[in-house]
Amino acid sequence: MGVKAIQTVNDKNERLYIRVSQDIKKYLLENNFLEGDRLPSETELSKVLGVSRATVREAIVALEVSGVLDVRRNVGAVVLNLGGDLHSLVNIEAGPFEQVRVRKLLEPEAARLAAENRTDEQCQAMESAIEMMVGENRAGFETEEGDMQFHLLIAKASGNSLLSSYIEGLWEMRHHGKLWPQLQRSVDISAMRTRAVFQHMRVLEAIKSGNPEGAAQAMAKHLDSVEEELEGTIQG
Amino acid sequence: MGVKAIQTVNDKNERLYIRVSQDIKKYLLENNFLEGDRLPSETELSKVLGVSRATVREAIVALEVSGVLDVRRNVGAVVLNLGGDLHSLVNIEAGPFEQVRVRKLLEPEAARLAAENRTDEQCQAMESAIEMMVGENRAGFETEEGDMQFHLLIAKASGNSLLSSYIEGLWEMRHHGKLWPQLQRSVDISAMRTRAVFQHMRVLEAIKSGNPEGAAQAMAKHLDSVEEELEGTIQG
DNA sequence: TTTTTTAATATTGTCAGACAATGTTTGGCG
DNA sequence: CGCCAAACATTGTCTGACAATATTAAAAAA
């Protein structure tokens, strides 16, 4: 069949506002805009960039949500964080190894704090998460909802909202990424998961009995084991 | 069929697209939308929500940037991450204590890795950062550019991009937040900063001489001292 | 009937223009 | 100089339009 012209090299599949938001950012960088500086008006930007004002507004919304700009009614958009690009935290696709290594730094501490601050309800929820994990395992599912829930519950029980957010971000990244699903399939899942369940139980035990050091160690051991399995998978 | 219009109270100070994006999200949650489900069309949403299509589009852009939706040309928007709310990572304003505690988890490890992987150029840059810090200190500036640069350079030198991103995010948050500037003014800055400079030098020394354990310990000690000063400030 | 081709439809992408609301500036006045 | 009202600039939102194209329904062919 007549496959018509292949889409222009100019990646027309990308929506305009994305290109425009990049252009705006580049413009701000090139012209040495600093935090607090006001952007040109929307109409001016639309003229300069050759797009409609509606498109400029979409781009500005994107930059606002990304934390680059702060928009004030009837005043304009002012620069907030040009370099930082906080949103990259969400978008980066870090390798599994890097992820695990950061987890090894954060999660044992979360477990330690959880052992100090946990409520009984939280313990119960953790127990349910382990049960869910067992269920998924037995049913042969490829999901890891129970696994994730367990770790997230501990993070939340730590009482440090920042720590909790970071751990949550790590798991979101894993869930969202493209590398993990492959990895998961290539591992001997059932054996690994059975081990993981027991390790989780040991962590929970320490948390329930209010043993911070034990909880931290159990979690560290669990993550060591995860890392080892990762290494084995990559090399095998 | 009668399309029932949803009406929400409008805080006139908030732009419409924000309310609409929240409404859309709420709508998706209440109607049990799952990952992969398609949203109603823009025109339909605009009718239901009682706003123009342009506003709906702005809201959709916001949700797309936040990682909640994925928009496909001529098809519509599909759900990506309803619960996750990845963007919360950017918006949280964690307390100074929580920040320092997370730094204590991440930065010693970054220093350890930096001692293993650093290049000579990076060492030189760290030295410049310390010099900048001395200069700011002597001039009585309230800035902490040199301080931040030093920590960020170590993070980058660690070679773990994820770790580096997280540490960077921590400092961005500190910079962006509202609590830190006050704190800074209420502390005996000159004494504290002189101490910090010496501690930085000790860290750099260990990194230069390729002593991972020493670097980690020096960094940990530095952060302990930061935390102590924080406690003193709050209680004083 | 089943498959292929074609036409109709729905939906997004983008634009232009309009108007209200309101912060900012400016010029006059004491 | 300081104060106040009018002119101005800028954003916020709406309406309507049209092109491009994925999806679906209908028609034609096998």
Coordinates of C-alpha atoms (C1' of nucleotides) in Angstrom, one line a residue:
Chain A
M1 CA 0.0 0.0 0.0
G2 CA 1.1 3.5 -0.6
V3 CA 2.7 4.3 2.6
K4 CA 2.4 8.0 2.4
A5 CA 5.3 10.3 3.3
I6 CA 6.9 9.1 6.5
Q7 CA 6.3 11.7 9.1
T8 CA 8.5 14.6 8.7
V9 CA 11.9 14.4 10.3
N10 CA 10.7 17.3 12.3
D11 CA 9.0 14.9 14.8
K12 CA 5.6 16.4 14.2
N13 CA 4.3 13.9 16.7
E14 CA 5.3 16.1 19.5
R15 CA 2.8 18.6 20.6
L16 CA 3.7 22.2 20.0
Y17 CA 3.5 23.4 23.6
I18 CA 6.4 21.1 24.5
R19 CA 8.6 22.6 21.9
V20 CA 7.5 26.0 22.9
S21 CA 8.2 25.4 26.6
Q22 CA 11.7 24.2 25.7
D23 CA 12.2 27.3 23.6
I24 CA 11.1 29.5 26.4
K25 CA 13.4 27.9 28.8
K26 CA 16.3 28.1 26.3
Y27 CA 15.5 31.7 25.7
L28 CA 15.6 32.4 29.5
L29 CA 18.9 30.7 29.9
E30 CA 20.5 32.4 26.9
N31 CA 19.4 35.8 28.0
N32 CA 20.7 35.3 31.6
F33 CA 17.3 35.5 33.3
L34 CA 17.6 35.1 37.0
E35 CA 15.2 34.1 39.7
G36 CA 12.6 36.7 40.1
D37 CA 12.8 38.2 36.6
R38 CA 9.7 38.7 34.7
L39 CA 9.0 37.1 31.4
P40 CA 7.8 38.9 28.3
S41 CA 4.0 39.0 28.0
E42 CA 2.1 36.2 26.5
T43 CA 1.2 38.1 23.4
E44 CA 4.8 39.1 22.9
L45 CA 6.0 35.6 23.3
S46 CA 3.4 34.4 20.9
K47 CA 4.7 36.8 18.3
V48 CA 8.3 36.0 18.9
L49 CA 7.8 32.3 18.9
G50 CA 5.4 32.3 16.0
V51 CA 2.6 30.5 17.8
S52 CA -0.8 31.4 19.1
R53 CA -1.3 32.8 22.6
A54 CA -3.2 29.6 23.6
T55 CA -0.2 27.5 22.8
V56 CA 2.1 29.9 24.8
R57 CA -0.3 29.5 27.7
E58 CA -0.1 25.7 27.5
A59 CA 3.7 25.9 27.5
I60 CA 3.6 28.3 30.5
V61 CA 1.3 26.0 32.4
A62 CA 3.8 23.2 31.7
L63 CA 6.7 25.2 33.0
E64 CA 4.6 26.3 36.0
V65 CA 3.8 22.7 36.9
S66 CA 7.4 21.9 36.5
G67 CA 8.4 24.5 39.0
V68 CA 10.3 26.6 36.5
L69 CA 7.9 29.6 36.6
D70 CA 5.5 31.2 38.9
V71 CA 2.5 32.9 37.2
R72 CA 0.8 35.9 38.8
R73 CA -2.5 37.3 37.7
N74 CA -2.3 40.4 35.6
V75 CA 1.4 40.6 36.2
G76 CA 3.0 37.8 34.3
A77 CA 5.3 34.9 34.8
V78 CA 8.4 35.2 36.9
V79 CA 11.4 32.8 36.9
L80 CA 11.5 30.4 39.8
N81 CA 14.0 27.6 39.2
L82 CA 15.8 27.7 35.9
G83 CA 18.6 25.4 36.4
G84 CA 17.2 23.0 39.0
D85 CA 14.6 21.4 36.8
L86 CA 13.2 19.6 39.9
H87 CA 10.9 17.7 37.7
S88 CA 13.9 15.7 36.4
L89 CA 13.6 13.8 39.7
V90 CA 10.5 12.3 38.3
N91 CA 11.6 11.7 34.8
I92 CA 15.0 10.2 35.2
E93 CA 15.3 6.6 34.5
A94 CA 18.0 5.4 36.8
G95 CA 19.5 2.0 36.4
P96 CA 18.3 -0.8 38.7
F97 CA 21.6 -0.9 40.5
E98 CA 21.6 2.8 41.3
Q99 CA 18.0 2.4 42.5
V100 CA 18.9 -0.4 44.8
R101 CA 21.9 1.4 46.2
V102 CA 19.8 4.4 47.1
R103 CA 17.2 2.1 48.6
K104 CA 19.9 0.6 50.8
L105 CA 20.6 4.1 52.2
L106 CA 17.1 5.1 52.8
E107 CA 15.0 2.1 53.7
P108 CA 17.0 0.7 56.7
E109 CA 16.7 4.0 58.3
A110 CA 13.0 4.1 57.5
A111 CA 12.6 0.7 59.2
R112 CA 14.5 1.9 62.2
L113 CA 12.2 4.9 62.6
A114 CA 9.2 2.7 61.9
A115 CA 10.1 0.5 64.8
E116 CA 10.1 3.5 67.0
N117 CA 6.9 5.2 65.8
R118 CA 4.7 2.6 64.3
T119 CA 1.1 2.2 65.4
D120 CA -0.7 -1.1 65.7
E121 CA -2.8 -0.3 62.7
Q122 CA 0.3 0.2 60.6
C123 CA 1.7 -3.1 61.7
Q124 CA -1.6 -4.8 60.7
A125 CA -1.4 -3.2 57.3
M126 CA 2.1 -4.4 56.9
E127 CA 1.0 -7.9 57.7
S128 CA -1.7 -7.7 55.1
A129 CA 0.8 -6.6 52.6
I130 CA 2.9 -9.6 53.3
E131 CA -0.2 -11.8 52.9
M132 CA -1.0 -10.1 49.6
M133 CA 2.6 -10.9 48.5
V134 CA 2.1 -14.5 49.4
G135 CA -1.1 -14.6 47.4
E136 CA 0.5 -13.0 44.3
N137 CA 3.3 -15.5 44.6
R138 CA 1.2 -18.5 44.9
A139 CA -1.1 -17.4 42.0
G140 CA 2.0 -16.9 39.9
F141 CA 1.2 -13.3 39.2
E142 CA 3.9 -11.0 37.9
T143 CA 2.7 -8.2 40.0
E144 CA 4.5 -7.0 43.0
E145 CA 1.8 -4.9 44.7
G146 CA 2.3 -6.6 48.1
D147 CA 6.0 -6.1 48.0
M148 CA 5.7 -2.4 47.2
Q149 CA 3.0 -1.9 49.7
F150 CA 5.1 -3.4 52.5
H151 CA 8.0 -1.1 51.8
L152 CA 5.8 2.0 51.3
L153 CA 4.0 1.3 54.6
I154 CA 7.3 1.2 56.4
A155 CA 8.3 4.4 54.8
K156 CA 5.1 6.1 55.9
A157 CA 5.4 4.7 59.4
S158 CA 8.8 6.3 59.7
G159 CA 7.1 9.6 60.4
N160 CA 9.6 11.4 58.2
S161 CA 7.5 12.7 55.3
L162 CA 10.5 13.6 53.2
L163 CA 12.0 10.2 53.6
S164 CA 8.7 8.6 52.8
S165 CA 8.3 10.7 49.7
Y166 CA 11.7 9.8 48.5
I167 CA 11.2 6.1 48.9
E168 CA 7.8 6.4 47.3
G169 CA 9.5 8.1 44.4
L170 CA 12.0 5.3 44.0
W171 CA 9.2 2.7 43.7
E172 CA 7.2 4.9 41.3
M173 CA 10.3 5.1 39.2
R174 CA 10.7 1.4 39.2
H175 CA 7.0 0.8 38.4
H176 CA 7.1 3.4 35.7
G177 CA 10.4 2.4 34.1
K178 CA 11.0 0.1 31.3
L179 CA 13.9 -2.0 32.5
W180 CA 12.3 -3.7 35.5
P181 CA 9.6 -5.7 33.8
Q182 CA 12.2 -7.4 31.7
L183 CA 14.4 -8.1 34.6
Q184 CA 11.6 -9.6 36.5
R185 CA 10.7 -12.1 33.9
S186 CA 14.3 -13.3 33.6
V187 CA 14.7 -14.0 37.3
D188 CA 13.7 -17.2 39.0
I189 CA 10.8 -15.5 40.5
S190 CA 9.2 -18.1 42.8
A191 CA 12.4 -18.9 44.7
M192 CA 13.4 -15.3 45.0
R193 CA 10.0 -14.2 46.2
T194 CA 9.8 -16.9 48.8
R195 CA 13.0 -15.6 50.2
A196 CA 11.7 -12.1 50.1
V197 CA 8.6 -13.0 52.0
F198 CA 10.7 -14.5 54.8
Q199 CA 12.9 -11.5 54.9
H200 CA 9.9 -9.2 55.1
M201 CA 8.6 -11.2 57.9
R202 CA 11.8 -10.7 59.8
V203 CA 11.6 -7.0 59.3
L204 CA 8.0 -6.8 60.4
E205 CA 8.9 -8.9 63.5
A206 CA 11.5 -6.4 64.6
I207 CA 9.2 -3.4 63.9
K208 CA 6.4 -5.0 65.9
S209 CA 8.6 -5.7 68.8
G210 CA 9.9 -2.2 68.8
N211 CA 13.5 -3.1 67.9
P212 CA 14.9 -0.3 65.8
E213 CA 18.3 -1.7 65.3
G214 CA 17.0 -5.1 64.4
A215 CA 14.6 -3.7 61.9
A216 CA 17.3 -1.7 60.2
Q217 CA 19.5 -4.7 60.0
A218 CA 16.8 -7.0 58.7
M219 CA 15.9 -4.4 56.0
A220 CA 19.6 -4.0 55.1
K221 CA 20.0 -7.7 54.8
H222 CA 16.9 -7.9 52.6
L223 CA 18.2 -5.2 50.3
D224 CA 21.6 -6.9 50.1
S225 CA 19.8 -10.0 48.9
V226 CA 17.9 -8.0 46.3
E227 CA 21.1 -6.5 45.0
E228 CA 22.8 -9.9 44.9
E229 CA 19.9 -11.3 42.9
L230 CA 20.2 -8.3 40.6
E231 CA 23.8 -9.0 40.0
G232 CA 23.2 -12.7 39.3
T233 CA 20.4 -11.8 36.8
I234 CA 22.6 -9.3 34.9
Q235 CA 25.5 -11.6 34.7
G236 CA 23.6 -14.8 34.1
Chain B
M1 CA -28.8 12.4 27.8
G2 CA -28.7 15.1 30.5
V3 CA -25.2 15.9 31.2
K4 CA -25.0 16.9 34.7
A5 CA -22.7 19.8 35.3
I6 CA -20.3 19.7 38.2
Q7 CA -19.9 22.9 40.1
T8 CA -17.2 23.6 42.6
V9 CA -16.5 26.6 44.7
N10 CA -14.1 28.8 42.9
D11 CA -11.4 30.5 44.9
K12 CA -11.1 33.4 42.6
N13 CA -7.4 33.7 43.4
E14 CA -6.6 30.3 41.9
R15 CA -6.5 29.8 38.2
L16 CA -9.2 27.8 36.7
Y17 CA -7.1 25.1 35.2
I18 CA -5.9 24.1 38.6
R19 CA -9.4 23.6 39.9
V20 CA -10.3 21.8 36.7
S21 CA -7.3 19.4 36.9
Q22 CA -8.2 18.6 40.4
D23 CA -11.8 18.0 39.4
I24 CA -10.7 15.7 36.6
K25 CA -8.5 13.7 38.9
K26 CA -11.3 13.4 41.4
Y27 CA -13.7 12.4 38.7
L28 CA -11.3 9.7 37.5
L29 CA -10.9 8.4 41.1
E30 CA -14.6 8.4 41.8
N31 CA -15.4 6.6 38.7
N32 CA -12.8 3.9 39.2
F33 CA -10.7 4.7 36.2
L34 CA -7.7 2.4 35.9
E35 CA -4.4 2.7 34.2
G36 CA -4.9 2.7 30.4
D37 CA -8.5 3.9 30.5
R38 CA -9.4 6.7 28.1
L39 CA -10.8 9.9 29.4
P40 CA -13.9 11.6 27.9
S41 CA -13.2 13.9 25.1
E42 CA -12.2 17.5 25.7
T43 CA -15.5 18.9 24.5
E44 CA -17.4 16.5 26.8
L45 CA -15.2 17.4 29.7
S46 CA -15.7 21.1 29.0
K47 CA -19.4 20.6 29.1
V48 CA -19.4 18.5 32.2
L49 CA -17.1 20.7 34.1
G50 CA -18.7 23.9 32.8
V51 CA -15.5 25.5 31.4
S52 CA -14.2 26.1 28.0
R53 CA -12.2 23.6 26.0
A54 CA -9.1 25.8 26.3
T55 CA -9.2 25.6 30.0
V56 CA -9.7 21.9 29.9
R57 CA -6.7 21.6 27.7
E58 CA -4.6 23.6 30.2
A59 CA -5.7 21.3 32.9
I60 CA -4.8 18.3 30.8
V61 CA -1.4 19.7 30.1
A62 CA -0.9 20.1 33.8
L63 CA -1.9 16.5 34.5
E64 CA 0.3 15.3 31.7
V65 CA 3.3 17.1 33.0
S66 CA 2.5 15.7 36.4
G67 CA 2.6 12.2 35.0
V68 CA -1.0 11.5 35.6
L69 CA -2.1 11.3 32.0
D70 CA -0.7 10.4 28.6
V71 CA -2.2 12.3 25.7
R72 CA -2.3 10.8 22.2
R73 CA -3.1 12.7 19.1
N74 CA -6.6 12.3 17.8
V75 CA -7.2 9.7 20.4
G76 CA -7.4 11.3 23.7
A77 CA -5.9 11.2 27.1
V78 CA -5.3 7.9 28.9
V79 CA -4.7 7.4 32.6
L80 CA -1.1 6.7 33.6
N81 CA -0.6 7.2 37.3
L82 CA -3.7 8.1 39.3
G83 CA -2.5 7.4 42.8
G84 CA 1.2 8.1 42.5
D85 CA 1.1 11.9 42.3
L86 CA 4.7 11.9 41.5
H87 CA 4.7 15.6 41.5
S88 CA 4.4 15.7 45.2
L89 CA 8.1 15.2 45.4
V90 CA 8.6 18.7 44.0
N91 CA 6.0 20.4 46.0
I92 CA 6.5 19.2 49.5
E93 CA 8.0 21.6 51.9
A94 CA 9.8 19.4 54.4
G95 CA 11.0 20.7 57.6
P96 CA 14.7 21.5 58.1
F97 CA 15.1 18.6 60.4
E98 CA 13.7 16.1 58.0
Q99 CA 16.0 17.5 55.3
V100 CA 19.1 17.2 57.4
R101 CA 18.2 13.6 58.4
V102 CA 17.9 12.6 54.8
R103 CA 21.1 14.3 54.0
K104 CA 22.8 12.3 56.7
L105 CA 21.7 9.2 54.9
L106 CA 22.7 10.2 51.4
E107 CA 25.7 12.5 51.6
P108 CA 28.2 10.3 53.5
E109 CA 27.7 7.6 51.0
A110 CA 28.1 10.1 48.2
A111 CA 31.4 11.2 49.8
R112 CA 32.5 7.6 50.1
L113 CA 31.8 7.0 46.4
A114 CA 33.4 10.3 45.4
A115 CA 36.6 9.3 47.2
E116 CA 36.7 6.3 44.9
N117 CA 35.7 7.8 41.6
R118 CA 36.7 11.5 41.7
T119 CA 38.8 13.0 39.0
D120 CA 41.4 15.7 39.7
E121 CA 39.3 18.3 38.0
Q122 CA 36.5 17.6 40.4
C123 CA 38.8 17.9 43.3
Q124 CA 39.9 21.2 42.0
A125 CA 36.3 22.4 41.7
M126 CA 35.6 21.3 45.2
E127 CA 38.6 23.4 46.4
S128 CA 37.2 26.4 44.5
A129 CA 33.9 25.9 46.2
I130 CA 35.5 26.0 49.6
E131 CA 37.3 29.2 48.6
M132 CA 34.1 30.7 47.4
M133 CA 32.6 29.8 50.8
V134 CA 35.5 31.5 52.6
G135 CA 35.0 34.6 50.5
E136 CA 31.3 34.7 51.1
N137 CA 32.0 34.3 54.8
R138 CA 34.5 37.1 55.0
A139 CA 32.4 39.4 53.0
G140 CA 29.5 38.8 55.4
F141 CA 27.2 37.7 52.6
E142 CA 24.1 35.7 53.5
T143 CA 24.5 33.5 50.5
E144 CA 25.7 29.9 50.7
E145 CA 26.6 29.3 47.1
G146 CA 30.0 27.9 48.0
D147 CA 28.5 25.6 50.6
M148 CA 25.9 24.2 48.2
Q149 CA 28.4 23.9 45.3
F150 CA 30.7 21.8 47.5
H151 CA 28.0 19.3 48.4
L152 CA 26.7 19.2 44.9
L153 CA 30.1 18.6 43.4
I154 CA 30.6 15.6 45.8
A155 CA 27.2 14.3 44.8
K156 CA 28.1 14.5 41.2
A157 CA 31.5 12.9 41.7
S158 CA 29.9 9.9 43.3
G159 CA 29.1 8.6 39.9
N160 CA 25.6 7.6 40.9
S161 CA 23.3 9.8 39.0
L162 CA 20.2 8.9 41.0
L163 CA 22.0 9.7 44.3
S164 CA 23.2 12.9 42.8
S165 CA 19.7 13.9 41.6
Y166 CA 18.3 13.3 45.1
I167 CA 20.9 15.3 46.8
E168 CA 20.4 18.1 44.3
G169 CA 16.7 18.0 45.0
L170 CA 17.3 18.4 48.7
W171 CA 19.3 21.5 48.2
E172 CA 16.9 22.9 45.7
M173 CA 14.2 22.4 48.2
R174 CA 16.2 24.2 50.8
H175 CA 16.9 27.0 48.5
H176 CA 13.3 27.3 47.5
G177 CA 11.8 26.9 50.9
K178 CA 10.6 29.6 53.2
L179 CA 11.9 28.4 56.5
W180 CA 15.6 28.4 55.8
P181 CA 16.3 32.1 55.2
Q182 CA 14.8 32.9 58.6
L183 CA 16.8 30.2 60.3
Q184 CA 20.0 31.4 58.7
R185 CA 19.6 34.9 60.0
S186 CA 19.0 33.8 63.6
V187 CA 22.2 31.7 63.8
D188 CA 25.6 33.0 64.8
I189 CA 26.6 32.7 61.2
S190 CA 30.3 33.6 61.2
A191 CA 31.3 31.0 63.9
M192 CA 29.2 28.3 62.4
R193 CA 30.5 28.9 58.9
T194 CA 34.1 28.9 60.0
R195 CA 33.5 25.5 61.5
A196 CA 31.8 24.4 58.4
V197 CA 34.7 25.4 56.3
F198 CA 37.1 23.3 58.3
Q199 CA 34.8 20.4 58.2
H200 CA 34.6 20.7 54.4
M201 CA 38.3 20.8 54.2
R202 CA 38.5 17.6 56.1
V203 CA 36.1 15.9 53.8
L204 CA 37.9 17.2 50.7
E205 CA 41.2 15.9 52.1
A206 CA 39.8 12.4 52.5
I207 CA 38.4 12.5 49.0
K208 CA 41.6 13.7 47.5
S209 CA 43.7 11.0 49.2
G210 CA 41.2 8.4 48.0
N211 CA 40.1 7.4 51.5
P212 CA 36.4 6.4 51.2
E213 CA 35.8 5.5 54.8
G214 CA 37.4 8.7 56.0
A215 CA 35.4 10.8 53.6
A216 CA 32.1 9.2 54.7
Q217 CA 33.0 9.8 58.3
A218 CA 34.1 13.4 57.8
M219 CA 30.9 14.1 56.0
A220 CA 28.8 12.4 58.6
K221 CA 30.5 14.4 61.3
H222 CA 29.9 17.6 59.4
L223 CA 26.2 16.8 59.1
D224 CA 25.9 15.9 62.7
S225 CA 27.3 19.3 63.5
V226 CA 24.8 21.0 61.1
E227 CA 22.0 19.1 62.9
E228 CA 23.2 20.2 66.3
E229 CA 23.3 23.8 65.3
L230 CA 19.8 23.4 64.0
E231 CA 18.7 22.1 67.3
G232 CA 20.4 24.9 69.1
T233 CA 18.8 27.5 66.9
I234 CA 15.3 26.1 67.3
Q235 CA 15.5 25.8 71.0
G236 CA 17.5 29.1 71.5
Chain C
dT1 C1' -20.0 -15.2 4.8
dT2 C1' -15.4 -13.0 5.1
dT3 C1' -12.1 -9.7 3.7
dT4 C1' -10.8 -5.4 1.7
dT5 C1' -11.7 -0.8 0.5
dT6 C1' -13.9 3.5 1.2
dA7 C1' -16.4 7.0 3.3
dA8 C1' -18.1 9.1 7.6
dT9 C1' -17.2 10.5 12.2
dA10 C1' -14.9 11.8 16.4
dT11 C1' -11.1 13.9 18.5
dT12 C1' -7.2 16.4 19.1
dG13 C1' -4.0 20.5 17.6
dT14 C1' -3.8 25.0 16.7
dC15 C1' -5.3 29.4 15.6
dA16 C1' -7.7 34.2 15.9
dG17 C1' -10.3 37.3 18.2
dA18 C1' -13.1 39.0 21.9
dC19 C1' -14.0 40.8 26.5
dA20 C1' -13.7 41.2 31.6
dA21 C1' -10.9 41.8 35.7
dT22 C1' -7.2 43.7 37.8
dG23 C1' -2.4 45.1 38.7
dT24 C1' 0.8 48.9 37.1
dT25 C1' 2.0 53.2 35.4
dT26 C1' 1.4 58.0 34.6
dG27 C1' -0.1 62.6 34.9
dG28 C1' -2.5 66.0 37.5
dC29 C1' -3.3 68.4 41.8
dG30 C1' -2.7 69.9 46.2
Chain D
dC1 C1' 7.0 65.9 47.8
dG2 C1' 2.8 62.8 48.4
dC3 C1' -1.9 61.3 47.0
dC4 C1' -5.4 60.0 43.7
dA5 C1' -7.9 58.9 39.5
dA6 C1' -7.5 57.7 34.7
dA7 C1' -5.1 55.3 31.0
dC8 C1' -2.7 51.3 30.0
dA9 C1' -0.9 46.5 30.0
dT10 C1' -1.5 41.8 31.1
dT11 C1' -3.6 37.8 32.3
dG12 C1' -8.0 34.8 32.6
dT13 C1' -11.4 32.8 30.1
dC14 C1' -14.6 32.1 26.4
dT15 C1' -16.2 31.3 21.7
dG16 C1' -15.8 29.7 17.3
dA17 C1' -13.2 28.0 13.5
dC18 C1' -10.6 24.8 10.7
dA19 C1' -6.9 21.1 9.6
dA20 C1' -5.1 16.6 10.4
dT21 C1' -5.8 12.1 11.5
dA22 C1' -7.2 7.8 14.2
dT23 C1' -11.3 5.2 14.7
dT24 C1' -15.4 3.4 13.2
dA25 C1' -19.1 2.3 10.1
dA26 C1' -20.6 1.3 5.6
dA27 C1' -20.0 -0.5 1.1
dA28 C1' -17.8 -3.3 -2.1
dA29 C1' -15.3 -7.3 -3.4
dA30 C1' -13.7 -12.1 -2.6

